[in-house]
Short mmCIF file of C-alpha atoms in Angstrom, two decimals:
data_model
loop_
_atom_site.label_atom_id
_atom_site.label_comp_id
_atom_site.label_asym_id
_atom_site.label_seq_id
_atom_site.Cartn_x
_atom_site.Cartn_y
_atom_site.Cartn_z
CA UNK A 1 2.17 -44.38 -13.28
CA UNK A 2 -0.37 -41.92 -12.78
CA UNK A 3 -0.27 -39.23 -10.11
CA UNK A 4 -3.43 -38.60 -7.60
CA UNK A 5 -5.86 -35.47 -8.05
CA UNK A 6 -4.79 -32.69 -5.88
CA UNK A 7 -8.61 -31.58 -4.66
CA UNK A 8 -9.53 -28.16 -3.80
CA UNK A 9 -10.58 -27.20 -0.14
CA UNK A 10 -13.47 -25.10 0.00
CA UNK A 11 -14.79 -23.55 2.85
CA UNK A 12 -18.02 -21.73 3.62
CA UNK A 13 -18.31 -19.12 6.44
CA UNK A 14 -20.07 -16.95 7.35
CA UNK A 15 -19.58 -12.56 6.87
CA UNK A 16 -19.58 -12.71 10.88
CA UNK A 17 -16.13 -14.68 10.49
CA UNK A 18 -15.58 -13.01 7.91
CA UNK A 19 -15.95 -9.40 10.57
CA UNK A 20 -13.63 -10.40 12.91
CA UNK A 21 -10.81 -10.18 11.11
CA UNK A 22 -9.30 -7.54 8.94
CA UNK A 23 -6.50 -9.05 7.21
CA UNK A 24 -8.44 -11.33 6.26
CA UNK A 25 -11.46 -8.95 4.70
CA UNK A 26 -8.71 -6.64 3.24
CA UNK A 27 -7.00 -9.99 2.09
CA UNK A 28 -10.20 -10.71 0.19
CA UNK A 29 -10.88 -7.31 -1.19
CA UNK A 30 -7.86 -7.16 -2.49
CA UNK A 31 -8.35 -10.67 -4.64
CA UNK A 32 -12.00 -9.53 -6.04
CA UNK A 33 -10.52 -6.16 -7.07
CA UNK A 34 -7.69 -8.06 -9.18
CA UNK A 35 -10.57 -10.66 -10.77
CA UNK A 36 -13.20 -7.50 -11.10
CA UNK A 37 -10.47 -5.54 -12.75
CA UNK A 38 -10.17 -8.16 -16.02
CA UNK A 39 -13.39 -6.49 -17.37
CA UNK A 40 -12.93 -3.29 -15.61
CA UNK A 41 -9.86 -2.66 -18.03
CA UNK A 42 -10.98 -4.48 -20.97
CA UNK A 43 -13.68 -2.72 -21.39
CA UNK A 44 -13.46 0.76 -19.89
CA UNK A 45 -16.64 1.32 -18.49
CA UNK A 46 -16.32 1.17 -14.47
CA UNK A 47 -12.95 3.32 -13.52
CA UNK A 48 -13.37 2.24 -9.72
CA UNK A 49 -12.51 -1.05 -8.31
CA UNK A 50 -14.75 -3.33 -6.69
CA UNK A 51 -13.69 -2.66 -3.30
CA UNK A 52 -12.99 0.51 -2.45
CA UNK A 53 -13.63 1.34 0.99
CA UNK A 54 -14.34 -1.69 3.12
CA UNK A 55 -15.55 -5.47 1.55
CA UNK A 56 -19.21 -5.46 3.70
CA UNK A 57 -19.76 -1.85 3.22
CA UNK A 58 -18.74 -2.45 -0.83
CA UNK A 59 -20.88 -5.75 -0.83
CA UNK A 60 -24.04 -4.37 0.89
CA UNK A 61 -23.77 -6.74 3.22
CA UNK A 62 -26.54 -5.75 6.11
CA UNK A 63 -23.79 -5.06 9.10
CA UNK A 64 -26.82 -6.46 11.63
CA UNK A 65 -27.28 -9.54 9.93
CA UNK A 66 -23.61 -10.82 9.20
CA UNK A 67 -24.20 -14.30 10.51
CA UNK A 68 -27.18 -14.65 7.11
CA UNK A 69 -24.14 -14.05 4.52
CA UNK A 70 -21.72 -16.42 3.25
CA UNK A 71 -18.45 -16.61 1.44
CA UNK A 72 -17.56 -19.62 -0.53
CA UNK A 73 -13.92 -19.62 -1.11
CA UNK A 74 -11.42 -22.43 -2.68
CA UNK A 75 -7.76 -22.44 -3.29
CA UNK A 76 -5.20 -25.49 -3.60
CA UNK A 77 -4.74 -27.26 0.21
CA UNK A 78 -1.32 -26.19 1.34
CA UNK A 79 0.60 -26.17 4.72
CA UNK A 80 2.35 -23.61 6.29
CA UNK A 81 6.53 -23.29 7.23
CA UNK A 82 7.52 -24.69 9.94
CA UNK A 83 7.99 -22.61 12.29
CA UNK A 84 4.54 -21.58 14.16
CA UNK A 85 4.66 -18.00 14.27
CA UNK A 86 2.20 -15.58 12.73
CA UNK A 87 3.27 -13.98 9.22
CA UNK A 88 3.42 -10.36 9.78
CA UNK A 89 2.97 -7.95 6.73
CA UNK A 90 3.56 -4.15 6.58
CA UNK A 91 0.01 -2.19 7.46
CA UNK A 92 0.75 -0.84 3.66
CA UNK A 93 0.94 -4.25 2.45
CA UNK A 94 -2.45 -5.58 4.03
CA UNK A 95 -4.29 -2.36 3.68
CA UNK A 96 -3.82 -1.65 -0.43
CA UNK A 97 -6.21 -3.81 -1.28
CA UNK A 98 -7.23 -1.54 -4.26
CA UNK A 99 -3.27 -1.62 -6.19
CA UNK A 100 -4.12 -2.16 -9.49
CA UNK A 101 -0.68 -3.53 -10.17
CA UNK A 102 -1.96 -7.13 -10.65
CA UNK A 103 -3.69 -8.19 -13.19
CA UNK A 104 -6.17 -11.70 -13.51
CA UNK A 105 -3.86 -13.28 -16.43
CA UNK A 106 -0.72 -13.35 -14.40
CA UNK A 107 -2.63 -14.64 -11.22
CA UNK A 108 -4.15 -17.87 -13.38
CA UNK A 109 -0.88 -18.36 -15.32
CA UNK A 110 0.96 -17.92 -11.79
CA UNK A 111 -1.48 -20.99 -10.48
CA UNK A 112 -1.36 -23.34 -13.77
CA UNK A 113 2.37 -23.42 -13.49
CA UNK A 114 1.65 -24.60 -9.63
CA UNK A 115 -1.13 -27.21 -10.35
CA UNK A 116 -0.95 -27.72 -14.53
CA UNK A 117 -5.27 -27.16 -15.95
CA UNK A 118 -6.10 -31.26 -15.76
CA UNK A 119 -4.50 -32.15 -12.54
CA UNK A 120 -7.46 -30.82 -10.33
CA UNK A 121 -9.79 -33.53 -8.76
CA UNK A 122 -13.61 -31.67 -9.55
CA UNK A 123 -15.66 -34.96 -9.76
CA UNK A 124 -17.36 -34.31 -6.31
CA UNK A 125 -16.30 -30.45 -6.01
CA UNK A 126 -20.09 -29.35 -5.05
CA UNK A 127 -20.45 -31.71 -2.36
CA UNK A 128 -17.53 -31.54 -0.95
CA UNK A 129 -16.86 -28.13 1.13
CA UNK A 130 -16.41 -27.87 5.33
CA UNK A 131 -18.54 -25.32 7.14
CA UNK A 132 -19.01 -24.56 10.74
CA UNK A 133 -16.54 -25.19 13.64
CA UNK A 134 -14.32 -26.41 11.30
CA UNK A 135 -14.37 -23.48 8.58
CA UNK A 136 -13.36 -20.93 11.06
CA UNK A 137 -10.90 -23.16 12.87
CA UNK A 138 -9.59 -22.99 8.53
CA UNK A 139 -9.22 -19.30 8.62
CA UNK A 140 -7.74 -18.56 12.17
CA UNK A 141 -5.07 -21.03 12.62
CA UNK A 142 -4.04 -21.45 8.61
CA UNK A 143 -5.15 -18.71 6.30
CA UNK A 144 -4.57 -15.44 8.83
CA UNK A 145 -1.61 -16.65 10.03
CA UNK A 146 -0.04 -16.32 6.32
CA UNK A 147 -1.99 -14.05 3.98
CA UNK A 148 0.58 -14.22 1.14
CA UNK A 149 0.90 -18.59 0.69
CA UNK A 150 -3.17 -18.07 0.79
CA UNK A 151 -2.84 -15.35 -1.88
CA UNK A 152 -1.21 -17.59 -4.03
CA UNK A 153 -3.31 -20.62 -3.36
CA UNK A 154 -6.35 -19.12 -3.94
CA UNK A 155 -8.95 -19.95 -6.43
CA UNK A 156 -11.77 -18.44 -6.38
CA UNK A 157 -14.28 -17.03 -4.27
CA UNK A 158 -18.37 -16.65 -4.59
CA UNK A 159 -20.89 -14.76 -2.00
CA UNK A 160 -24.54 -14.28 -1.27
CA UNK A 161 -25.69 -11.76 0.35
CA UNK A 162 -29.60 -11.58 2.26
CA UNK A 163 -31.48 -9.30 0.76
CA UNK A 164 -34.78 -9.53 2.31
CA UNK A 165 -38.18 -7.61 0.92
CA UNK A 166 -41.91 -7.94 2.10
CA UNK A 167 -42.56 -10.05 -1.09
CA UNK A 168 -39.71 -12.42 -0.26
CA UNK A 169 -38.22 -12.34 2.69
CA UNK A 170 -35.51 -15.14 1.78
CA UNK A 171 -34.35 -13.80 -0.72
CA UNK A 172 -30.48 -14.36 -1.94
CA UNK A 173 -28.44 -12.48 -3.91
CA UNK A 174 -25.32 -13.21 -5.52
CA UNK A 175 -22.16 -11.38 -5.34
CA UNK A 176 -18.15 -10.65 -5.16
CA UNK A 177 -17.99 -14.04 -7.47
CA UNK A 178 -14.55 -14.45 -9.13
CA UNK A 179 -12.28 -17.02 -10.56
CA UNK A 180 -8.89 -17.63 -11.33
CA UNK A 181 -8.61 -21.32 -12.11
CA UNK A 182 -10.21 -23.02 -15.45
CA UNK A 183 -13.87 -24.78 -14.68
CA UNK A 184 -13.47 -23.77 -11.04
CA UNK A 185 -15.42 -20.56 -11.42
CA UNK A 186 -18.87 -23.08 -12.94
CA UNK A 187 -17.82 -25.56 -10.36
CA UNK A 188 -17.92 -23.08 -7.17
CA UNK A 189 -21.51 -21.21 -8.54
CA UNK A 190 -23.25 -25.48 -8.76
CA UNK A 191 -22.10 -25.79 -4.58
CA UNK A 192 -23.19 -22.43 -3.43
CA UNK A 193 -26.55 -22.94 -5.45
CA UNK A 194 -26.65 -26.41 -3.77
CA UNK A 195 -25.82 -25.20 0.14
CA UNK A 196 -28.57 -22.30 -0.65
CA UNK A 197 -30.88 -24.77 -1.69
CA UNK A 198 -30.19 -28.13 0.71
CA UNK A 199 -29.09 -25.83 3.80
CA UNK A 200 -30.75 -22.33 3.68
CA UNK A 201 -33.71 -23.58 1.74
CA UNK A 202 -33.59 -21.40 -1.00
CA UNK A 203 -35.15 -21.81 -4.39
CA UNK A 204 -34.23 -18.80 -6.71
CA UNK A 205 -31.40 -16.50 -6.74
CA UNK A 206 -30.78 -13.15 -7.95
CA UNK A 207 -28.00 -11.26 -9.41
CA UNK A 208 -26.49 -8.34 -11.24
CA UNK A 209 -24.60 -8.11 -14.16
CA UNK A 210 -22.68 -4.94 -16.17
CA UNK A 211 -23.99 -6.08 -19.26
CA UNK A 212 -21.29 -3.78 -21.09
CA UNK A 213 -19.47 -6.69 -19.67
CA UNK A 214 -20.51 -9.47 -21.89
CA UNK A 215 -21.22 -11.65 -19.07
CA UNK A 216 -24.56 -12.47 -19.77
CA UNK A 217 -24.06 -15.20 -22.06
CA UNK A 218 -21.67 -17.27 -19.03
CA UNK A 219 -24.60 -16.32 -16.66
CA UNK A 220 -27.68 -17.77 -18.89
CA UNK A 221 -25.17 -20.66 -19.38
CA UNK A 222 -25.49 -21.72 -15.73
CA UNK A 223 -28.92 -21.42 -15.77
CA UNK A 224 -29.60 -17.83 -14.69
CA UNK A 225 -32.22 -15.43 -16.53
CA UNK A 226 -32.43 -11.69 -17.35
CA UNK A 227 -36.13 -10.40 -15.86
CA UNK A 228 -35.19 -7.02 -16.39
CA UNK A 229 -32.45 -3.86 -17.34
CA UNK A 230 -31.86 -0.74 -15.37
CA UNK A 231 -29.75 1.99 -17.49
CA UNK A 232 -27.73 4.33 -15.33
CA UNK A 233 -26.99 7.44 -16.23
CA UNK A 234 -23.59 8.89 -15.84
CA UNK A 235 -22.30 12.63 -15.62
CA UNK A 236 -19.79 13.01 -18.64
CA UNK A 237 -18.02 15.41 -16.34
CA UNK A 238 -17.69 14.31 -12.53
CA UNK A 239 -18.15 10.26 -13.60
CA UNK A 240 -20.37 9.86 -11.24
CA UNK A 241 -23.75 7.89 -11.27
CA UNK A 242 -26.36 10.68 -11.14
CA UNK A 243 -29.48 7.61 -11.69
CA UNK A 244 -31.55 7.96 -8.63
CA UNK A 245 -32.13 4.03 -8.22
CA UNK A 246 -29.33 2.19 -8.87
CA UNK A 247 -28.25 -1.25 -6.86
CA UNK A 248 -25.36 -0.11 -7.20
CA UNK A 249 -22.87 0.66 -4.16
CA UNK A 250 -22.12 4.40 -3.25
CA UNK A 251 -18.79 5.52 -5.37
CA UNK A 252 -18.54 4.36 -8.77
CA UNK A 253 -17.38 6.04 -11.22
CA UNK A 254 -17.90 5.23 -15.07
CA UNK A 255 -17.16 6.38 -18.10
CA UNK A 256 -20.69 6.32 -19.46
CA UNK A 257 -24.27 5.24 -19.66
CA UNK A 258 -24.46 1.39 -18.48
CA UNK A 259 -27.08 -1.02 -17.75
CA UNK A 260 -27.43 -3.15 -15.18
CA UNK A 261 -29.34 -6.66 -16.54
CA UNK A 262 -31.09 -8.21 -13.03
CA UNK A 263 -30.86 -12.33 -13.60
CA UNK A 264 -32.96 -14.89 -11.37
CA UNK A 265 -32.31 -18.49 -11.25
CA UNK A 266 -35.10 -21.47 -9.81
CA UNK A 267 -32.84 -24.25 -8.20
#
């Protein structure tokens, strides 16, 4: 007798929805930092967490157009405890999104303990998501009522942000991409690209990658092509960026000069 595989749940929500709940923002920031800490600690180039002040400001999302920016969040399905109360954590627990006490490998191992590799149903992952009012309901009535349980079942996320220019009025960039479970990352990127193409009618995606983190090959395997390299200079004393032309948010500190690869993909 074979057991039915578990189908992950994926929601597509705008940053307008995310902005309405500070605790949810901070929990996402914590999860992003755990994911970004993996290359940060491995290579020792970037010294600061991915999210330092807040998720919207550090992802450089236009606060005037939050509804045009989207997060794709996937997690194991779960239910709340029988009581109807919202699980309240201390302000210190909620706001401690820069904590470096947890590493990505331990997070992944905990998930695999819950759902061993091969036990997830991923065949229709790219087209199986919920959005609009149903996704908002999921956030307000499930996720924010027990953020710790959400964190324990979180598999990965990716966002797209609107970066309009005069030449490209519908320009979108991939950001905030982390995955804690095998094969979820590529599936999540495919889901994001299908939504972006089918729903937003976008035909080209952009992303920036720190080349010293050895991620160029991974993104090339997903169909992205390197089109430009930007060298960022770092002050050897303060470790702050001294380059005038930087695509990164403010407050980034690094141990050395490094390079940003600008990549694109037709979708």
